[in-house]
mmCIF file of C-alpha atoms in Angstrom:
data_model
loop_
_atom_site.group_PDB
_atom_site.id
_atom_site.type_symbol
_atom_site.label_atom_id
_atom_site.label_comp_id
_atom_site.label_asym_id
_atom_site.label_seq_id
_atom_site.Cartn_x
_atom_site.Cartn_y
_atom_site.Cartn_z
ATOM 1 C CA UNK A 1 81.371 111.581 96.429
ATOM 2 C CA UNK A 2 83.327 111.313 93.019
ATOM 3 C CA UNK A 3 86.022 109.236 91.866
ATOM 4 C CA UNK A 4 89.089 110.783 89.930
ATOM 5 C CA UNK A 5 91.606 108.798 87.735
ATOM 6 C CA UNK A 6 94.400 110.983 89.173
ATOM 7 C CA UNK A 7 97.449 109.578 87.326
ATOM 8 C CA UNK A 8 97.633 107.005 84.885
ATOM 9 C CA UNK A 9 100.840 105.914 86.576
ATOM 10 C CA UNK A 10 100.685 102.276 84.960
ATOM 11 C CA UNK A 11 102.399 101.180 88.479
ATOM 12 C CA UNK A 12 103.160 97.143 88.416
ATOM 13 C CA UNK A 13 102.463 97.656 92.283
ATOM 14 C CA UNK A 14 101.303 100.951 93.525
ATOM 15 C CA UNK A 15 101.830 101.388 97.530
ATOM 16 C CA UNK A 16 102.523 103.691 100.035
ATOM 17 C CA UNK A 17 100.349 106.607 99.789
ATOM 18 C CA UNK A 18 101.670 110.071 101.534
ATOM 19 C CA UNK A 19 100.573 113.078 101.786
ATOM 20 C CA UNK A 20 102.896 115.677 103.214
ATOM 21 C CA UNK A 21 101.337 119.256 104.475
ATOM 22 C CA UNK A 22 105.055 120.519 104.505
ATOM 23 C CA UNK A 23 105.338 120.565 100.990
ATOM 24 C CA UNK A 24 101.349 120.080 99.812
ATOM 25 C CA UNK A 25 102.672 117.134 97.930
ATOM 26 C CA UNK A 26 101.491 113.798 97.278
ATOM 27 C CA UNK A 27 103.705 110.946 97.096
ATOM 28 C CA UNK A 28 103.511 107.071 96.273
ATOM 29 C CA UNK A 29 105.593 104.166 95.900
ATOM 30 C CA UNK A 30 105.863 101.451 92.835
ATOM 31 C CA UNK A 31 106.546 98.246 95.131
ATOM 32 C CA UNK A 32 107.783 96.117 91.857
ATOM 33 C CA UNK A 33 108.785 99.172 89.553
ATOM 34 C CA UNK A 34 111.228 100.381 92.422
ATOM 35 C CA UNK A 35 110.515 103.555 92.028
ATOM 36 C CA UNK A 36 109.002 106.673 94.372
ATOM 37 C CA UNK A 37 106.906 108.871 92.972
ATOM 38 C CA UNK A 38 105.494 112.452 93.807
ATOM 39 C CA UNK A 39 102.726 114.996 92.147
ATOM 40 C CA UNK A 40 100.875 117.944 93.030
ATOM 41 C CA UNK A 41 97.069 117.431 94.362
ATOM 42 C CA UNK A 42 95.879 117.521 90.816
ATOM 43 C CA UNK A 43 98.235 114.942 89.669
ATOM 44 C CA UNK A 44 100.404 117.224 87.793
ATOM 45 C CA UNK A 45 104.346 117.692 88.021
ATOM 46 C CA UNK A 46 105.082 113.922 88.268
ATOM 47 C CA UNK A 47 108.815 112.985 89.678
ATOM 48 C CA UNK A 48 109.997 109.586 90.202
ATOM 49 C CA UNK A 49 113.263 108.534 91.764
ATOM 50 C CA UNK A 50 114.625 104.981 90.915
ATOM 51 C CA UNK A 51 115.632 102.654 94.109
ATOM 52 C CA UNK A 52 117.785 99.707 93.730
ATOM 53 C CA UNK A 53 115.149 97.140 94.926
ATOM 54 C CA UNK A 54 112.103 96.512 95.768
ATOM 55 C CA UNK A 55 110.409 98.944 97.969
ATOM 56 C CA UNK A 56 107.618 98.474 100.467
ATOM 57 C CA UNK A 57 107.408 102.156 102.091
ATOM 58 C CA UNK A 58 108.472 105.759 102.150
ATOM 59 C CA UNK A 59 108.705 108.152 105.062
ATOM 60 C CA UNK A 60 109.667 111.964 104.198
ATOM 61 C CA UNK A 61 112.728 113.067 107.103
ATOM 62 C CA UNK A 62 112.734 115.936 109.047
ATOM 63 C CA UNK A 63 116.063 116.700 108.227
ATOM 64 C CA UNK A 64 115.081 116.400 104.159
ATOM 65 C CA UNK A 65 115.249 113.460 101.953
ATOM 66 C CA UNK A 66 113.316 109.885 102.580
ATOM 67 C CA UNK A 67 113.727 106.774 104.496
ATOM 68 C CA UNK A 68 112.900 103.901 102.273
ATOM 69 C CA UNK A 69 112.221 100.391 103.695
ATOM 70 C CA UNK A 70 113.571 98.258 100.168
ATOM 71 C CA UNK A 71 113.589 94.552 99.861
ATOM 72 C CA UNK A 72 117.489 94.662 101.727
ATOM 73 C CA UNK A 73 116.456 97.076 105.031
ATOM 74 C CA UNK A 74 116.047 100.449 105.782
ATOM 75 C CA UNK A 75 118.029 103.225 104.351
ATOM 76 C CA UNK A 76 117.957 106.767 103.587
ATOM 77 C CA UNK A 77 117.079 108.238 100.075
ATOM 78 C CA UNK A 78 118.767 111.931 99.224
ATOM 79 C CA UNK A 79 116.329 113.138 96.676
ATOM 80 C CA UNK A 80 118.914 115.713 95.311
ATOM 81 C CA UNK A 81 121.029 112.543 93.987
ATOM 82 C CA UNK A 82 118.746 109.684 93.961
ATOM 83 C CA UNK A 83 121.051 107.919 96.124
ATOM 84 C CA UNK A 84 120.343 105.144 98.819
ATOM 85 C CA UNK A 85 122.531 104.967 101.678
ATOM 86 C CA UNK A 86 121.999 101.619 103.843
ATOM 87 C CA UNK A 87 120.837 101.890 107.780
ATOM 88 C CA UNK A 88 119.920 98.379 108.622
ATOM 89 C CA UNK A 89 118.897 95.313 107.136
ATOM 90 C CA UNK A 90 116.725 93.355 110.346
ATOM 91 C CA UNK A 91 115.976 90.263 108.248
ATOM 92 C CA UNK A 92 119.401 89.947 105.835
ATOM 93 C CA UNK A 93 119.611 86.402 107.302
ATOM 94 C CA UNK A 94 115.574 85.688 105.328
ATOM 95 C CA UNK A 95 116.409 86.346 101.521
ATOM 96 C CA UNK A 96 112.456 85.126 101.039
ATOM 97 C CA UNK A 97 111.204 88.318 102.656
ATOM 98 C CA UNK A 98 110.891 91.992 101.672
ATOM 99 C CA UNK A 99 110.007 95.114 103.746
ATOM 100 C CA UNK A 100 106.197 96.260 103.160
ATOM 101 C CA UNK A 101 103.973 99.031 104.427
ATOM 102 C CA UNK A 102 105.314 101.313 106.847
ATOM 103 C CA UNK A 103 104.435 104.829 108.887
ATOM 104 C CA UNK A 104 105.732 107.196 111.081
ATOM 105 C CA UNK A 105 104.416 107.223 114.573
ATOM 106 C CA UNK A 106 103.650 110.735 116.029
ATOM 107 C CA UNK A 107 107.222 110.645 117.820
ATOM 108 C CA UNK A 108 109.017 110.509 114.682
ATOM 109 C CA UNK A 109 109.721 106.892 114.490
ATOM 110 C CA UNK A 110 109.033 104.211 111.452
ATOM 111 C CA UNK A 111 107.063 101.227 112.298
ATOM 112 C CA UNK A 112 107.312 99.043 109.176
ATOM 113 C CA UNK A 113 106.681 95.290 108.236
ATOM 114 C CA UNK A 114 107.962 92.654 106.252
ATOM 115 C CA UNK A 115 106.468 90.126 103.767
ATOM 116 C CA UNK A 116 106.982 86.785 102.217
ATOM 117 C CA UNK A 117 107.599 86.697 98.641
ATOM 118 C CA UNK A 118 105.388 83.516 98.437
ATOM 119 C CA UNK A 119 102.728 84.817 100.549
ATOM 120 C CA UNK A 120 102.669 81.908 102.672
ATOM 121 C CA UNK A 121 105.335 81.350 104.973
ATOM 122 C CA UNK A 122 104.506 83.372 107.892
ATOM 123 C CA UNK A 123 108.665 83.925 108.712
ATOM 124 C CA UNK A 124 108.597 87.648 108.650
ATOM 125 C CA UNK A 125 108.443 90.630 111.316
ATOM 126 C CA UNK A 126 107.601 93.724 112.414
ATOM 127 C CA UNK A 127 110.091 96.476 112.959
ATOM 128 C CA UNK A 128 110.594 100.105 114.584
ATOM 129 C CA UNK A 129 113.300 102.042 113.286
ATOM 130 C CA UNK A 130 114.125 105.071 115.951
ATOM 131 C CA UNK A 131 115.194 108.802 115.290
ATOM 132 C CA UNK A 132 118.899 107.165 116.410
ATOM 133 C CA UNK A 133 118.500 104.494 113.908
ATOM 134 C CA UNK A 134 118.231 101.903 116.307
ATOM 135 C CA UNK A 135 116.171 98.471 115.386
ATOM 136 C CA UNK A 136 113.683 96.922 117.342
ATOM 137 C CA UNK A 137 111.148 93.816 116.603
ATOM 138 C CA UNK A 138 107.947 94.538 117.438
ATOM 139 C CA UNK A 139 106.189 91.170 115.982
ATOM 140 C CA UNK A 140 106.713 88.533 114.040
ATOM 141 C CA UNK A 141 104.925 85.068 112.362
ATOM 142 C CA UNK A 142 103.812 87.640 110.091
ATOM 143 C CA UNK A 143 102.581 86.792 106.177
ATOM 144 C CA UNK A 144 101.980 89.914 104.324
ATOM 145 C CA UNK A 145 102.578 93.087 106.780
ATOM 146 C CA UNK A 146 100.011 96.168 105.564
ATOM 147 C CA UNK A 147 97.742 99.062 106.888
ATOM 148 C CA UNK A 148 100.010 100.629 110.171
ATOM 149 C CA UNK A 149 98.321 103.560 111.350
ATOM 150 C CA UNK A 150 97.453 104.903 115.046
ATOM 151 C CA UNK A 151 94.422 106.178 116.710
ATOM 152 C CA UNK A 152 94.219 109.677 117.322
ATOM 153 C CA UNK A 153 94.767 109.552 120.393
ATOM 154 C CA UNK A 154 97.950 107.227 120.304
ATOM 155 C CA UNK A 155 97.039 104.415 122.337
ATOM 156 C CA UNK A 156 95.851 102.086 119.819
ATOM 157 C CA UNK A 157 98.114 100.904 116.563
ATOM 158 C CA UNK A 158 95.945 99.048 113.924
ATOM 159 C CA UNK A 159 97.895 96.486 111.602
ATOM 160 C CA UNK A 160 96.846 94.256 108.833
ATOM 161 C CA UNK A 161 98.458 90.685 107.916
ATOM 162 C CA UNK A 162 96.700 90.753 104.958
ATOM 163 C CA UNK A 163 95.440 87.149 104.932
ATOM 164 C CA UNK A 164 94.681 86.743 108.163
ATOM 165 C CA UNK A 165 93.073 89.599 109.831
ATOM 166 C CA UNK A 166 93.591 93.641 110.938
ATOM 167 C CA UNK A 167 94.432 93.447 114.598
ATOM 168 C CA UNK A 168 94.722 96.112 117.348
ATOM 169 C CA UNK A 169 97.858 96.625 119.665
ATOM 170 C CA UNK A 170 97.674 98.759 122.539
ATOM 171 C CA UNK A 171 100.411 101.194 122.003
ATOM 172 C CA UNK A 172 102.749 103.028 124.264
ATOM 173 C CA UNK A 173 103.860 106.428 122.580
ATOM 174 C CA UNK A 174 106.716 107.114 124.654
ATOM 175 C CA UNK A 175 108.160 103.740 124.505
ATOM 176 C CA UNK A 176 106.997 102.891 120.865
ATOM 177 C CA UNK A 177 105.918 99.468 122.606
ATOM 178 C CA UNK A 178 103.086 97.130 121.535
ATOM 179 C CA UNK A 179 100.608 94.848 123.702
ATOM 180 C CA UNK A 180 97.831 93.307 124.134
ATOM 181 C CA UNK A 181 97.360 92.270 120.503
ATOM 182 C CA UNK A 182 93.619 90.965 119.363
ATOM 183 C CA UNK A 183 91.657 90.308 115.891
ATOM 184 C CA UNK A 184 89.869 93.756 115.319
ATOM 185 C CA UNK A 185 88.798 92.385 111.739
ATOM 186 C CA UNK A 186 89.010 88.827 110.711
ATOM 187 C CA UNK A 187 89.384 87.314 107.264
ATOM 188 C CA UNK A 188 86.248 85.378 106.607
ATOM 189 C CA UNK A 189 85.610 85.250 102.547
ATOM 190 C CA UNK A 190 88.568 86.415 100.611
ATOM 191 C CA UNK A 191 86.296 86.607 97.673
ATOM 192 C CA UNK A 192 85.141 90.030 98.861
ATOM 193 C CA UNK A 193 88.859 91.402 99.272
ATOM 194 C CA UNK A 194 91.483 91.130 101.948
ATOM 195 C CA UNK A 195 92.905 94.466 104.416
ATOM 196 C CA UNK A 196 95.630 96.176 102.426
ATOM 197 C CA UNK A 197 96.683 99.456 103.222
ATOM 198 C CA UNK A 198 94.902 101.842 105.787
ATOM 199 C CA UNK A 199 94.642 105.044 107.613
ATOM 200 C CA UNK A 200 92.884 106.723 110.141
ATOM 201 C CA UNK A 201 90.558 109.348 110.341
ATOM 202 C CA UNK A 202 90.194 112.486 112.337
ATOM 203 C CA UNK A 203 87.121 110.434 114.028
ATOM 204 C CA UNK A 204 89.508 107.622 114.601
ATOM 205 C CA UNK A 205 87.778 105.232 112.090
ATOM 206 C CA UNK A 206 90.154 102.924 110.346
ATOM 207 C CA UNK A 207 90.107 103.192 106.206
ATOM 208 C CA UNK A 208 91.185 99.927 104.998
ATOM 209 C CA UNK A 209 92.056 99.146 100.901
ATOM 210 C CA UNK A 210 90.495 95.808 100.218
ATOM 211 C CA UNK A 211 92.474 94.172 97.633
ATOM 212 C CA UNK A 212 91.151 92.043 95.305
ATOM 213 C CA UNK A 213 87.574 92.942 96.629
ATOM 214 C CA UNK A 214 86.688 96.473 94.904
ATOM 215 C CA UNK A 215 85.977 98.272 97.970
ATOM 216 C CA UNK A 216 87.374 100.554 100.648
ATOM 217 C CA UNK A 217 85.670 99.609 104.381
ATOM 218 C CA UNK A 218 85.487 101.982 106.954
ATOM 219 C CA UNK A 219 85.761 100.475 110.494
ATOM 220 C CA UNK A 220 84.726 101.543 113.554
ATOM 221 C CA UNK A 221 87.469 101.536 116.405
ATOM 222 C CA UNK A 222 85.629 98.272 118.013
ATOM 223 C CA UNK A 223 85.930 96.605 114.274
ATOM 224 C CA UNK A 224 82.077 96.883 113.544
ATOM 225 C CA UNK A 225 81.998 97.825 109.563
ATOM 226 C CA UNK A 226 80.724 101.452 109.408
ATOM 227 C CA UNK A 227 80.739 102.014 105.569
ATOM 228 C CA UNK A 228 81.467 100.240 102.586
ATOM 229 C CA UNK A 229 82.337 102.064 99.267
ATOM 230 C CA UNK A 230 82.278 100.143 95.725
ATOM 231 C CA UNK A 231 85.541 101.057 93.978
ATOM 232 C CA UNK A 232 85.532 101.427 89.820
ATOM 233 C CA UNK A 233 88.343 99.074 89.692
ATOM 234 C CA UNK A 234 89.264 95.678 91.603
ATOM 235 C CA UNK A 235 92.776 95.361 93.038
ATOM 236 C CA UNK A 236 93.189 98.836 94.843
ATOM 237 C CA UNK A 237 96.360 98.602 97.510
ATOM 238 C CA UNK A 238 96.000 101.699 100.166
ATOM 239 C CA UNK A 239 94.360 104.531 101.043
ATOM 240 C CA UNK A 240 95.520 108.485 102.424
ATOM 241 C CA UNK A 241 93.678 111.539 102.901
ATOM 242 C CA UNK A 242 95.441 114.413 101.996
ATOM 243 C CA UNK A 243 94.618 117.906 100.029
ATOM 244 C CA UNK A 244 94.542 121.733 101.716
ATOM 245 C CA UNK A 245 91.670 120.256 103.792
ATOM 246 C CA UNK A 246 93.041 116.555 104.224
ATOM 247 C CA UNK A 247 89.568 115.547 102.776
ATOM 248 C CA UNK A 248 90.349 114.002 99.666
ATOM 249 C CA UNK A 249 91.341 109.888 99.880
ATOM 250 C CA UNK A 250 94.044 109.151 97.569
ATOM 251 C CA UNK A 251 93.926 105.439 96.566
ATOM 252 C CA UNK A 252 96.548 103.380 94.515
ATOM 253 C CA UNK A 253 96.246 100.429 92.927
ATOM 254 C CA UNK A 254 98.280 97.359 91.772
ATOM 255 C CA UNK A 255 98.603 96.463 87.594
ATOM 256 C CA UNK A 256 100.257 93.431 87.732
ATOM 257 C CA UNK A 257 98.381 89.940 88.418
ATOM 258 C CA UNK A 258 98.193 88.825 91.464
ATOM 259 C CA UNK A 259 99.579 85.903 93.195
ATOM 260 C CA UNK A 260 96.197 85.145 94.839
ATOM 261 C CA UNK A 261 93.181 86.618 94.105
ATOM 262 C CA UNK A 262 91.037 87.659 91.052
ATOM 263 C CA UNK A 263 92.567 88.763 88.038
ATOM 264 C CA UNK A 264 91.594 92.031 86.174
ATOM 265 C CA UNK A 265 92.444 93.650 82.869
ATOM 266 C CA UNK A 266 90.753 96.951 83.544
ATOM 267 C CA UNK A 267 93.337 99.161 82.134
ATOM 268 C CA UNK A 268 93.053 101.720 85.171
ATOM 269 C CA UNK A 269 94.935 99.206 87.263
ATOM 270 C CA UNK A 270 98.241 100.748 88.579
ATOM 271 C CA UNK A 271 96.523 104.299 88.529
ATOM 272 C CA UNK A 272 96.493 106.633 91.248
ATOM 273 C CA UNK A 273 92.465 107.509 92.370
ATOM 274 C CA UNK A 274 91.327 110.568 94.372
ATOM 275 C CA UNK A 275 87.790 110.102 96.038
ATOM 276 C CA UNK A 276 86.432 113.614 96.609
ATOM 277 C CA UNK A 277 83.400 114.522 98.974
ATOM 278 C CA UNK A 278 83.456 111.800 101.389
ATOM 279 C CA UNK A 279 82.517 114.321 104.141
ATOM 280 C CA UNK A 280 85.594 113.295 106.691
ATOM 281 C CA UNK A 281 89.200 114.716 106.882
ATOM 282 C CA UNK A 282 92.337 112.551 107.741
ATOM 283 C CA UNK A 283 95.263 113.150 110.183
ATOM 284 C CA UNK A 284 98.567 114.665 109.091
ATOM 285 C CA UNK A 285 101.205 112.304 108.471
ATOM 286 C CA UNK A 286 104.222 112.785 110.548
ATOM 287 C CA UNK A 287 107.912 113.207 109.560
ATOM 288 C CA UNK A 288 110.728 110.626 110.386
ATOM 289 C CA UNK A 289 112.931 112.190 113.523
ATOM 290 C CA UNK A 290 116.180 110.672 112.898
#
């Protein structure tokens, strides 16, 4: 196993790693720096787009361009002009929240959740944006939405409320609905890190970045800890498999001092890493169908 410091991005809050198999390019966001970023798998040819508000997640569109979940709702992003166009803001009446992590299911729907700026109130929701641009609430009472991902058979949706637990839901892939919410991995000791961004590998195991804990954990579908990797820096935020063979684990990190958790002065904070030699492959991410 080898850790590569891929991009000295100096992000305020690096998040949302996304490998696009069509372009063979790696994307990520700076949530509080308000940018979308792209590079080659070796970290070269970096491009950056500014967005007009804090950003929680990015999805690429089948039709070209992207969909971004900003502080003030879902927007289309035109990569040519850099302009953002509002689609819908489901929490317009809740100024204390912003959108956070999101991903596209295998039918092309974008599922993204919100978070409280104070990371305490529990007033945020989880939403699904369909190809017809209709928006549907899937869950509520959430503090910090993170780590949405699906099992390879599409029957289970994984989702973290960072200061509480990683949850598993039954997922109806035809309807895009969740049910039977249960705790997969509880947060029992915050000093060991708490679950942030996540992805599922080809074997159906969940990889979770343990923010503030310097670890990436791999969990079996029943929540059993299968593997724990000590990471070179503390404040890692999210993970995504990519590269030609989907066997490189890309990792984002935060550079700002956290709301909660231990402070770190490592100069690599806010950068992007690549982990090689894990002996595991990921699953290709899908594009938004709308």
